[in-house]
PDB file of C-alpha atoms in Angstrom:
ATOM      1  CA  UNK A   1      92.182 110.109  83.983  1.00 42.00           C
ATOM      2  CA  UNK A   2      90.919 111.788  87.138  1.00 42.00           C
ATOM      3  CA  UNK A   3      91.924 115.429  87.422  1.00 46.00           C
ATOM      4  CA  UNK A   4      92.523 114.947  91.159  1.00 52.00           C
ATOM      5  CA  UNK A   5      96.241 114.741  91.873  1.00 55.00           C
ATOM      6  CA  UNK A   6      96.915 111.310  93.457  1.00 54.00           C
ATOM      7  CA  UNK A   7     100.007 112.647  95.228  1.00 55.00           C
ATOM      8  CA  UNK A   8      97.732 114.768  97.454  1.00 61.00           C
ATOM      9  CA  UNK A   9      95.537 111.819  98.481  1.00 62.00           C
ATOM     10  CA  UNK A  10      95.869 109.547 101.484  1.00 68.00           C
ATOM     11  CA  UNK A  11      96.874 105.921 100.837  1.00 70.00           C
ATOM     12  CA  UNK A  12      93.270 104.817 101.329  1.00 77.00           C
ATOM     13  CA  UNK A  13      91.975 107.443  98.882  1.00 78.00           C
ATOM     14  CA  UNK A  14      94.584 106.363  96.346  1.00 74.00           C
ATOM     15  CA  UNK A  15      93.483 102.732  96.621  1.00 81.00           C
ATOM     16  CA  UNK A  16      89.816 103.651  96.243  1.00 84.00           C
ATOM     17  CA  UNK A  17      90.487 105.932  93.265  1.00 82.00           C
ATOM     18  CA  UNK A  18      92.700 103.323  91.596  1.00 82.00           C
ATOM     19  CA  UNK A  19      90.005 100.676  92.062  1.00 86.00           C
ATOM     20  CA  UNK A  20      87.264 102.953  90.663  1.00 86.00           C
ATOM     21  CA  UNK A  21      89.321 103.791  87.572  1.00 81.00           C
ATOM     22  CA  UNK A  22      90.188 100.135  87.036  1.00 86.00           C
ATOM     23  CA  UNK A  23      86.577  98.994  87.434  1.00 88.00           C
ATOM     24  CA  UNK A  24      85.431 101.413  84.718  1.00 86.00           C
ATOM     25  CA  UNK A  25      87.469  99.507  82.128  1.00 82.00           C
ATOM     26  CA  UNK A  26      87.541  96.142  83.904  1.00 88.00           C
ATOM     27  CA  UNK A  27      84.006  95.645  85.360  1.00 90.00           C
ATOM     28  CA  UNK A  28      84.723  92.111  86.615  1.00 91.00           C
ATOM     29  CA  UNK A  29      87.763  93.164  88.673  1.00 92.00           C
ATOM     30  CA  UNK A  30      85.883  92.767  91.982  1.00 94.00           C
ATOM     31  CA  UNK A  31      84.739  89.232  91.155  1.00 94.00           C
ATOM     32  CA  UNK A  32      88.198  88.276  89.904  1.00 95.00           C
ATOM     33  CA  UNK A  33      89.976  89.582  93.002  1.00 95.00           C
ATOM     34  CA  UNK A  34      87.443  87.962  95.322  1.00 96.00           C
ATOM     35  CA  UNK A  35      87.817  84.598  93.598  1.00 96.00           C
ATOM     36  CA  UNK A  36      91.616  84.768  93.722  1.00 96.00           C
ATOM     37  CA  UNK A  37      91.554  85.673  97.402  1.00 96.00           C
ATOM     38  CA  UNK A  38      89.265  82.750  98.296  1.00 97.00           C
ATOM     39  CA  UNK A  39      91.117  80.159  96.219  1.00 97.00           C
ATOM     40  CA  UNK A  40      94.622  81.157  97.347  1.00 96.00           C
ATOM     41  CA  UNK A  41      93.562  81.505 100.992  1.00 95.00           C
ATOM     42  CA  UNK A  42      91.940  78.059 100.896  1.00 96.00           C
ATOM     43  CA  UNK A  43      94.995  76.415  99.326  1.00 96.00           C
ATOM     44  CA  UNK A  44      97.345  78.161 101.717  1.00 94.00           C
ATOM     45  CA  UNK A  45      95.143  77.177 104.651  1.00 92.00           C
ATOM     46  CA  UNK A  46      95.345  73.507 103.693  1.00 92.00           C
ATOM     47  CA  UNK A  47      99.127  73.703 103.269  1.00 91.00           C
ATOM     48  CA  UNK A  48      99.708  75.435 106.609  1.00 88.00           C
ATOM     49  CA  UNK A  49      97.284  73.070 108.365  1.00 85.00           C
ATOM     50  CA  UNK A  50      99.579  70.130 107.683  1.00 84.00           C
ATOM     51  CA  UNK A  51     102.657  71.872 109.067  1.00 80.00           C
ATOM     52  CA  UNK A  52     103.882  70.630 112.469  1.00 73.00           C
ATOM     53  CA  UNK A  53     102.053  72.145 115.416  1.00 70.00           C
ATOM     54  CA  UNK A  54      98.806  71.871 117.375  1.00 75.00           C
ATOM     55  CA  UNK A  55      96.538  73.800 119.659  1.00 78.00           C
ATOM     56  CA  UNK A  56      95.046  77.285 119.460  1.00 86.00           C
ATOM     57  CA  UNK A  57      98.272  78.902 118.243  1.00 85.00           C
ATOM     58  CA  UNK A  58      98.411  76.526 115.289  1.00 85.00           C
ATOM     59  CA  UNK A  59      94.826  77.483 114.384  1.00 88.00           C
ATOM     60  CA  UNK A  60      95.582  81.188 114.637  1.00 90.00           C
ATOM     61  CA  UNK A  61      98.778  80.873 112.589  1.00 89.00           C
ATOM     62  CA  UNK A  62      96.983  78.890 109.858  1.00 91.00           C
ATOM     63  CA  UNK A  63      94.103  81.377 109.592  1.00 93.00           C
ATOM     64  CA  UNK A  64      96.313  84.471 109.579  1.00 94.00           C
ATOM     65  CA  UNK A  65      98.798  82.986 107.105  1.00 94.00           C
ATOM     66  CA  UNK A  66      95.988  81.878 104.762  1.00 95.00           C
ATOM     67  CA  UNK A  67      94.349  85.324 104.844  1.00 96.00           C
ATOM     68  CA  UNK A  68      97.653  87.088 104.182  1.00 96.00           C
ATOM     69  CA  UNK A  69      98.448  84.738 101.283  1.00 96.00           C
ATOM     70  CA  UNK A  70      95.039  85.391  99.733  1.00 96.00           C
ATOM     71  CA  UNK A  71      95.381  89.154 100.209  1.00 96.00           C
ATOM     72  CA  UNK A  72      98.876  89.209  98.710  1.00 96.00           C
ATOM     73  CA  UNK A  73      97.761  87.229  95.648  1.00 96.00           C
ATOM     74  CA  UNK A  74      94.754  89.523  95.134  1.00 95.00           C
ATOM     75  CA  UNK A  75      96.918  92.649  95.454  1.00 94.00           C
ATOM     76  CA  UNK A  76      99.455  91.360  92.945  1.00 94.00           C
ATOM     77  CA  UNK A  77      96.740  90.633  90.391  1.00 94.00           C
ATOM     78  CA  UNK A  78      95.063  93.985  91.097  1.00 93.00           C
ATOM     79  CA  UNK A  79      98.327  95.896  90.590  1.00 88.00           C
ATOM     80  CA  UNK A  80      98.930  94.215  87.216  1.00 87.00           C
ATOM     81  CA  UNK A  81      95.399  94.819  85.922  1.00 89.00           C
ATOM     82  CA  UNK A  82      95.274  98.371  87.301  1.00 87.00           C
ATOM     83  CA  UNK A  83      98.582  99.232  85.667  1.00 82.00           C
ATOM     84  CA  UNK A  84      97.355  97.901  82.327  1.00 84.00           C
ATOM     85  CA  UNK A  85      94.186 100.003  82.571  1.00 84.00           C
ATOM     86  CA  UNK A  86      96.066 103.135  83.610  1.00 82.00           C
ATOM     87  CA  UNK A  87      98.456 102.963  80.683  1.00 81.00           C
ATOM     88  CA  UNK A  88      95.575 102.285  78.286  1.00 80.00           C
ATOM     89  CA  UNK A  89      93.881 105.462  79.542  1.00 80.00           C
ATOM     90  CA  UNK A  90      97.065 107.458  78.914  1.00 80.00           C
ATOM     91  CA  UNK A  91      97.373 106.376  75.278  1.00 79.00           C
ATOM     92  CA  UNK A  92      96.675 109.293  72.947  1.00 72.00           C
ATOM     93  CA  UNK A  93      96.359 111.856  75.757  1.00 77.00           C
ATOM     94  CA  UNK A  94      98.391 115.055  75.744  1.00 77.00           C
ATOM     95  CA  UNK A  95     101.010 114.615  78.469  1.00 83.00           C
ATOM     96  CA  UNK A  96     100.543 110.854  78.771  1.00 88.00           C
ATOM     97  CA  UNK A  97     104.295 110.371  78.553  1.00 90.00           C
ATOM     98  CA  UNK A  98     104.860 112.676  81.502  1.00 91.00           C
ATOM     99  CA  UNK A  99     102.298 110.813  83.616  1.00 88.00           C
ATOM    100  CA  UNK A 100     104.066 107.540  82.797  1.00 89.00           C
ATOM    101  CA  UNK A 101     107.477 108.996  83.694  1.00 92.00           C
ATOM    102  CA  UNK A 102     106.264 109.978  87.173  1.00 88.00           C
ATOM    103  CA  UNK A 103     106.227 106.243  87.926  1.00 86.00           C
ATOM    104  CA  UNK A 104     110.038 106.339  88.152  1.00 90.00           C
ATOM    105  CA  UNK A 105     111.408 105.598  91.617  1.00 85.00           C
ATOM    106  CA  UNK A 106     113.354 107.958  93.863  1.00 84.00           C
ATOM    107  CA  UNK A 107     116.575 109.322  92.458  1.00 87.00           C
ATOM    108  CA  UNK A 108     114.943 110.598  89.274  1.00 94.00           C
ATOM    109  CA  UNK A 109     113.745 114.158  88.654  1.00 94.00           C
ATOM    110  CA  UNK A 110     111.009 114.554  86.043  1.00 94.00           C
ATOM    111  CA  UNK A 111     110.103 117.948  84.562  1.00 93.00           C
ATOM    112  CA  UNK A 112     107.046 118.339  82.381  1.00 91.00           C
ATOM    113  CA  UNK A 113     107.057 120.095  79.018  1.00 91.00           C
ATOM    114  CA  UNK A 114     110.561 121.574  78.781  1.00 93.00           C
ATOM    115  CA  UNK A 115     109.837 121.780  75.066  1.00 92.00           C
ATOM    116  CA  UNK A 116     106.435 122.569  73.533  1.00 92.00           C
ATOM    117  CA  UNK A 117     104.961 123.004  70.070  1.00 90.00           C
ATOM    118  CA  UNK A 118     101.318 123.923  70.889  1.00 86.00           C
ATOM    119  CA  UNK A 119      99.809 123.692  67.391  1.00 86.00           C
ATOM    120  CA  UNK A 120     100.854 120.090  66.858  1.00 85.00           C
ATOM    121  CA  UNK A 121     100.456 119.234  70.568  1.00 87.00           C
ATOM    122  CA  UNK A 122     104.062 118.080  70.665  1.00 93.00           C
ATOM    123  CA  UNK A 123     105.808 117.911  74.038  1.00 94.00           C
ATOM    124  CA  UNK A 124     109.279 117.116  75.341  1.00 96.00           C
ATOM    125  CA  UNK A 125     109.712 116.108  78.985  1.00 95.00           C
ATOM    126  CA  UNK A 126     112.986 115.923  80.866  1.00 96.00           C
ATOM    127  CA  UNK A 127     114.313 113.263  83.215  1.00 96.00           C
ATOM    128  CA  UNK A 128     117.492 113.752  85.257  1.00 96.00           C
ATOM    129  CA  UNK A 129     119.063 110.706  86.868  1.00 95.00           C
ATOM    130  CA  UNK A 130     121.927 108.189  86.656  1.00 95.00           C
ATOM    131  CA  UNK A 131     122.039 108.310  82.803  1.00 95.00           C
ATOM    132  CA  UNK A 132     122.451 112.089  82.903  1.00 96.00           C
ATOM    133  CA  UNK A 133     119.645 113.878  81.067  1.00 97.00           C
ATOM    134  CA  UNK A 134     116.939 112.013  79.177  1.00 97.00           C
ATOM    135  CA  UNK A 135     114.582 113.969  76.911  1.00 97.00           C
ATOM    136  CA  UNK A 136     111.313 112.212  76.090  1.00 97.00           C
ATOM    137  CA  UNK A 137     109.215 113.510  73.202  1.00 96.00           C
ATOM    138  CA  UNK A 138     105.581 112.720  72.450  1.00 95.00           C
ATOM    139  CA  UNK A 139     103.042 113.906  69.915  1.00 92.00           C
ATOM    140  CA  UNK A 140     100.961 112.971  66.885  1.00 88.00           C
ATOM    141  CA  UNK A 141     103.625 113.840  64.300  1.00 91.00           C
ATOM    142  CA  UNK A 142     106.863 111.802  64.598  1.00 91.00           C
ATOM    143  CA  UNK A 143     108.776 114.301  62.455  1.00 93.00           C
ATOM    144  CA  UNK A 144     107.747 117.253  64.626  1.00 95.00           C
ATOM    145  CA  UNK A 145     108.512 115.279  67.787  1.00 95.00           C
ATOM    146  CA  UNK A 146     112.041 114.522  66.568  1.00 95.00           C
ATOM    147  CA  UNK A 147     112.527 118.116  65.433  1.00 96.00           C
ATOM    148  CA  UNK A 148     111.463 119.474  68.830  1.00 96.00           C
ATOM    149  CA  UNK A 149     113.657 116.888  70.559  1.00 96.00           C
ATOM    150  CA  UNK A 150     116.664 118.016  68.520  1.00 97.00           C
ATOM    151  CA  UNK A 151     116.161 121.708  69.295  1.00 95.00           C
ATOM    152  CA  UNK A 152     115.518 120.997  72.975  1.00 95.00           C
ATOM    153  CA  UNK A 153     118.678 118.908  73.137  1.00 95.00           C
ATOM    154  CA  UNK A 154     120.721 121.738  71.591  1.00 94.00           C
ATOM    155  CA  UNK A 155     119.379 124.214  74.149  1.00 91.00           C
ATOM    156  CA  UNK A 156     120.317 121.894  76.994  1.00 93.00           C
ATOM    157  CA  UNK A 157     123.736 121.057  75.549  1.00 93.00           C
ATOM    158  CA  UNK A 158     124.703 124.744  75.550  1.00 89.00           C
ATOM    159  CA  UNK A 159     124.389 124.737  79.336  1.00 89.00           C
ATOM    160  CA  UNK A 160     125.355 121.160  80.174  1.00 92.00           C
ATOM    161  CA  UNK A 161     128.416 120.789  77.966  1.00 89.00           C
ATOM    162  CA  UNK A 162     129.655 117.172  78.065  1.00 91.00           C
ATOM    163  CA  UNK A 163     126.776 115.841  80.196  1.00 94.00           C
ATOM    164  CA  UNK A 164     125.197 112.837  78.402  1.00 96.00           C
ATOM    165  CA  UNK A 165     121.823 113.686  76.838  1.00 96.00           C
ATOM    166  CA  UNK A 166     119.653 110.843  75.561  1.00 97.00           C
ATOM    167  CA  UNK A 167     116.528 111.368  73.448  1.00 97.00           C
ATOM    168  CA  UNK A 168     113.516 109.052  73.352  1.00 97.00           C
ATOM    169  CA  UNK A 169     110.276 109.189  71.375  1.00 96.00           C
ATOM    170  CA  UNK A 170     107.274 107.819  73.273  1.00 94.00           C
ATOM    171  CA  UNK A 171     104.735 106.074  71.074  1.00 90.00           C
ATOM    172  CA  UNK A 172     103.845 102.885  69.263  1.00 90.00           C
ATOM    173  CA  UNK A 173     105.625 103.497  65.974  1.00 88.00           C
ATOM    174  CA  UNK A 174     108.974 102.320  64.670  1.00 89.00           C
ATOM    175  CA  UNK A 175     111.905 103.254  66.953  1.00 90.00           C
ATOM    176  CA  UNK A 176     109.422 104.533  69.531  1.00 94.00           C
ATOM    177  CA  UNK A 177     108.920 103.343  73.111  1.00 94.00           C
ATOM    178  CA  UNK A 178     105.364 102.404  74.206  1.00 93.00           C
ATOM    179  CA  UNK A 179     104.133 104.066  77.410  1.00 91.00           C
ATOM    180  CA  UNK A 180     103.985 100.819  79.457  1.00 91.00           C
ATOM    181  CA  UNK A 181     107.689 100.255  78.717  1.00 92.00           C
ATOM    182  CA  UNK A 182     108.834 103.869  79.067  1.00 94.00           C
ATOM    183  CA  UNK A 183     110.096 103.861  82.659  1.00 92.00           C
ATOM    184  CA  UNK A 184     111.816 100.496  82.198  1.00 93.00           C
ATOM    185  CA  UNK A 185     113.490 101.767  79.029  1.00 96.00           C
ATOM    186  CA  UNK A 186     114.769 104.896  80.810  1.00 96.00           C
ATOM    187  CA  UNK A 187     116.178 102.955  83.765  1.00 94.00           C
ATOM    188  CA  UNK A 188     117.934 100.533  81.419  1.00 94.00           C
ATOM    189  CA  UNK A 189     120.005 103.282  79.808  1.00 95.00           C
ATOM    190  CA  UNK A 190     122.541 102.757  82.578  1.00 90.00           C
ATOM    191  CA  UNK A 191     124.541 104.958  84.925  1.00 92.00           C
ATOM    192  CA  UNK A 192     126.634 107.613  83.206  1.00 93.00           C
ATOM    193  CA  UNK A 193     126.968 110.200  85.991  1.00 92.00           C
ATOM    194  CA  UNK A 194     127.596 109.952  89.746  1.00 86.00           C
ATOM    195  CA  UNK A 195     125.312 111.191  92.517  1.00 82.00           C
ATOM    196  CA  UNK A 196     127.000 114.603  93.105  1.00 88.00           C
ATOM    197  CA  UNK A 197     126.992 115.232  89.345  1.00 92.00           C
ATOM    198  CA  UNK A 198     123.210 114.774  89.257  1.00 93.00           C
ATOM    199  CA  UNK A 199     122.790 117.582  91.797  1.00 91.00           C
ATOM    200  CA  UNK A 200     125.088 119.797  89.735  1.00 93.00           C
ATOM    201  CA  UNK A 201     123.109 119.029  86.558  1.00 94.00           C
ATOM    202  CA  UNK A 202     119.835 119.977  88.247  1.00 92.00           C
ATOM    203  CA  UNK A 203     121.305 123.283  89.425  1.00 91.00           C
ATOM    204  CA  UNK A 204     122.704 124.092  85.980  1.00 90.00           C
ATOM    205  CA  UNK A 205     119.368 123.301  84.344  1.00 91.00           C
ATOM    206  CA  UNK A 206     117.749 126.065  86.336  1.00 85.00           C
ATOM    207  CA  UNK A 207     119.399 128.436  83.844  1.00 74.00           C
ATOM    208  CA  UNK A 208     117.663 126.662  80.952  1.00 74.00           C
ATOM    209  CA  UNK A 209     114.309 126.762  82.738  1.00 82.00           C
ATOM    210  CA  UNK A 210     114.728 130.447  83.645  1.00 78.00           C
ATOM    211  CA  UNK A 211     115.247 131.485  80.005  1.00 71.00           C
ATOM    212  CA  UNK A 212     112.427 129.223  78.866  1.00 66.00           C
ATOM    213  CA  UNK A 213     109.875 130.989  81.061  1.00 59.00           C
ATOM    214  CA  UNK A 214     106.256 129.948  81.200  1.00 56.00           C
ATOM    215  CA  UNK A 215     105.431 127.357  78.561  1.00 55.00           C
ATOM    216  CA  UNK A 216     101.885 127.197  77.135  1.00 57.00           C
ATOM    217  CA  UNK A 217     100.993 123.499  77.426  1.00 57.00           C
ATOM    218  CA  UNK A 218      98.561 122.406  74.670  1.00 55.00           C
ATOM    219  CA  UNK A 219      94.899 122.339  75.608  1.00 51.00           C
ATOM    220  CA  UNK A 220      93.369 118.951  76.289  1.00 49.00           C
ATOM    221  CA  UNK A 221      92.855 116.344  79.040  1.00 44.00           C
ATOM    222  CA  UNK A 222      96.406 116.533  80.404  1.00 46.00           C
ATOM    223  CA  UNK A 223      96.823 113.664  82.892  1.00 52.00           C
ATOM    224  CA  UNK A 224      97.983 114.450  86.395  1.00 51.00           C
ATOM    225  CA  UNK A 225     100.992 112.794  87.998  1.00 50.00           C
ATOM    226  CA  UNK A 226     100.679 109.073  88.708  1.00 55.00           C
ATOM    227  CA  UNK A 227     103.407 109.313  91.341  1.00 53.00           C
ATOM    228  CA  UNK A 228     101.004 109.045  94.253  1.00 51.00           C
ATOM    229  CA  UNK A 229      99.525 105.817  92.888  1.00 52.00           C
ATOM    230  CA  UNK A 230     102.740 104.078  91.893  1.00 54.00           C
ATOM    231  CA  UNK A 231     102.928 102.043  95.101  1.00 54.00           C
ATOM    232  CA  UNK A 232      99.390 100.762  94.497  1.00 53.00           C
ATOM    233  CA  UNK A 233     100.174  99.912  90.882  1.00 55.00           C
ATOM    234  CA  UNK A 234     103.256  97.970  91.959  1.00 51.00           C
ATOM    235  CA  UNK A 235     101.316  96.036  94.549  1.00 46.00           C
ATOM    236  CA  UNK A 236     103.031  97.666  97.542  1.00 46.00           C
TER     237      UNK A 236
END
């Protein structure tokens, strides 16, 4: 994963960087996208050509519509393949779960490493949103991940009281959530708190973060936020 933060890039830079990263693992991506564009544009052109209308405006409409159809199809395919490559690159990386969580839409607040066990490279990240508080643990030892999740949950519960706290283990083992499904899993938990309550939760959590102080994140290729690229990965 590039160490350049995508959220600081322009839209064009994000597209270029996303394409470069995708091409490293998917060398034929350019040929595939080009072929899809040509085929879809040609089919769309034939379809629009037979619609009622004549003259120069009909020509212009057919050409523009065909090009847009081809571009849209290519972008949709690119977003799917790019997303697959990005998640594959996150697998096994320290902080991969956090990078995946930054793909959540607006209305969610993600905080990296609110719980850390440096020796085992175990991390717990926090998400605040409609379900209340969601703690996501990741690491190489499932037992240590669950232990750190439990202690982190207790620390938060002391401040949050009755606020719902859900724990999730990110990974590919039993009762774990794979990175590509992590954001979908979080959003499917459902609404348990209202909008004003979310603001109150965030303010109350500042007390937890203040006592926690600076947390030494484990050394390693910690991925940067994917938030800046999420529109590209969703084909928008």
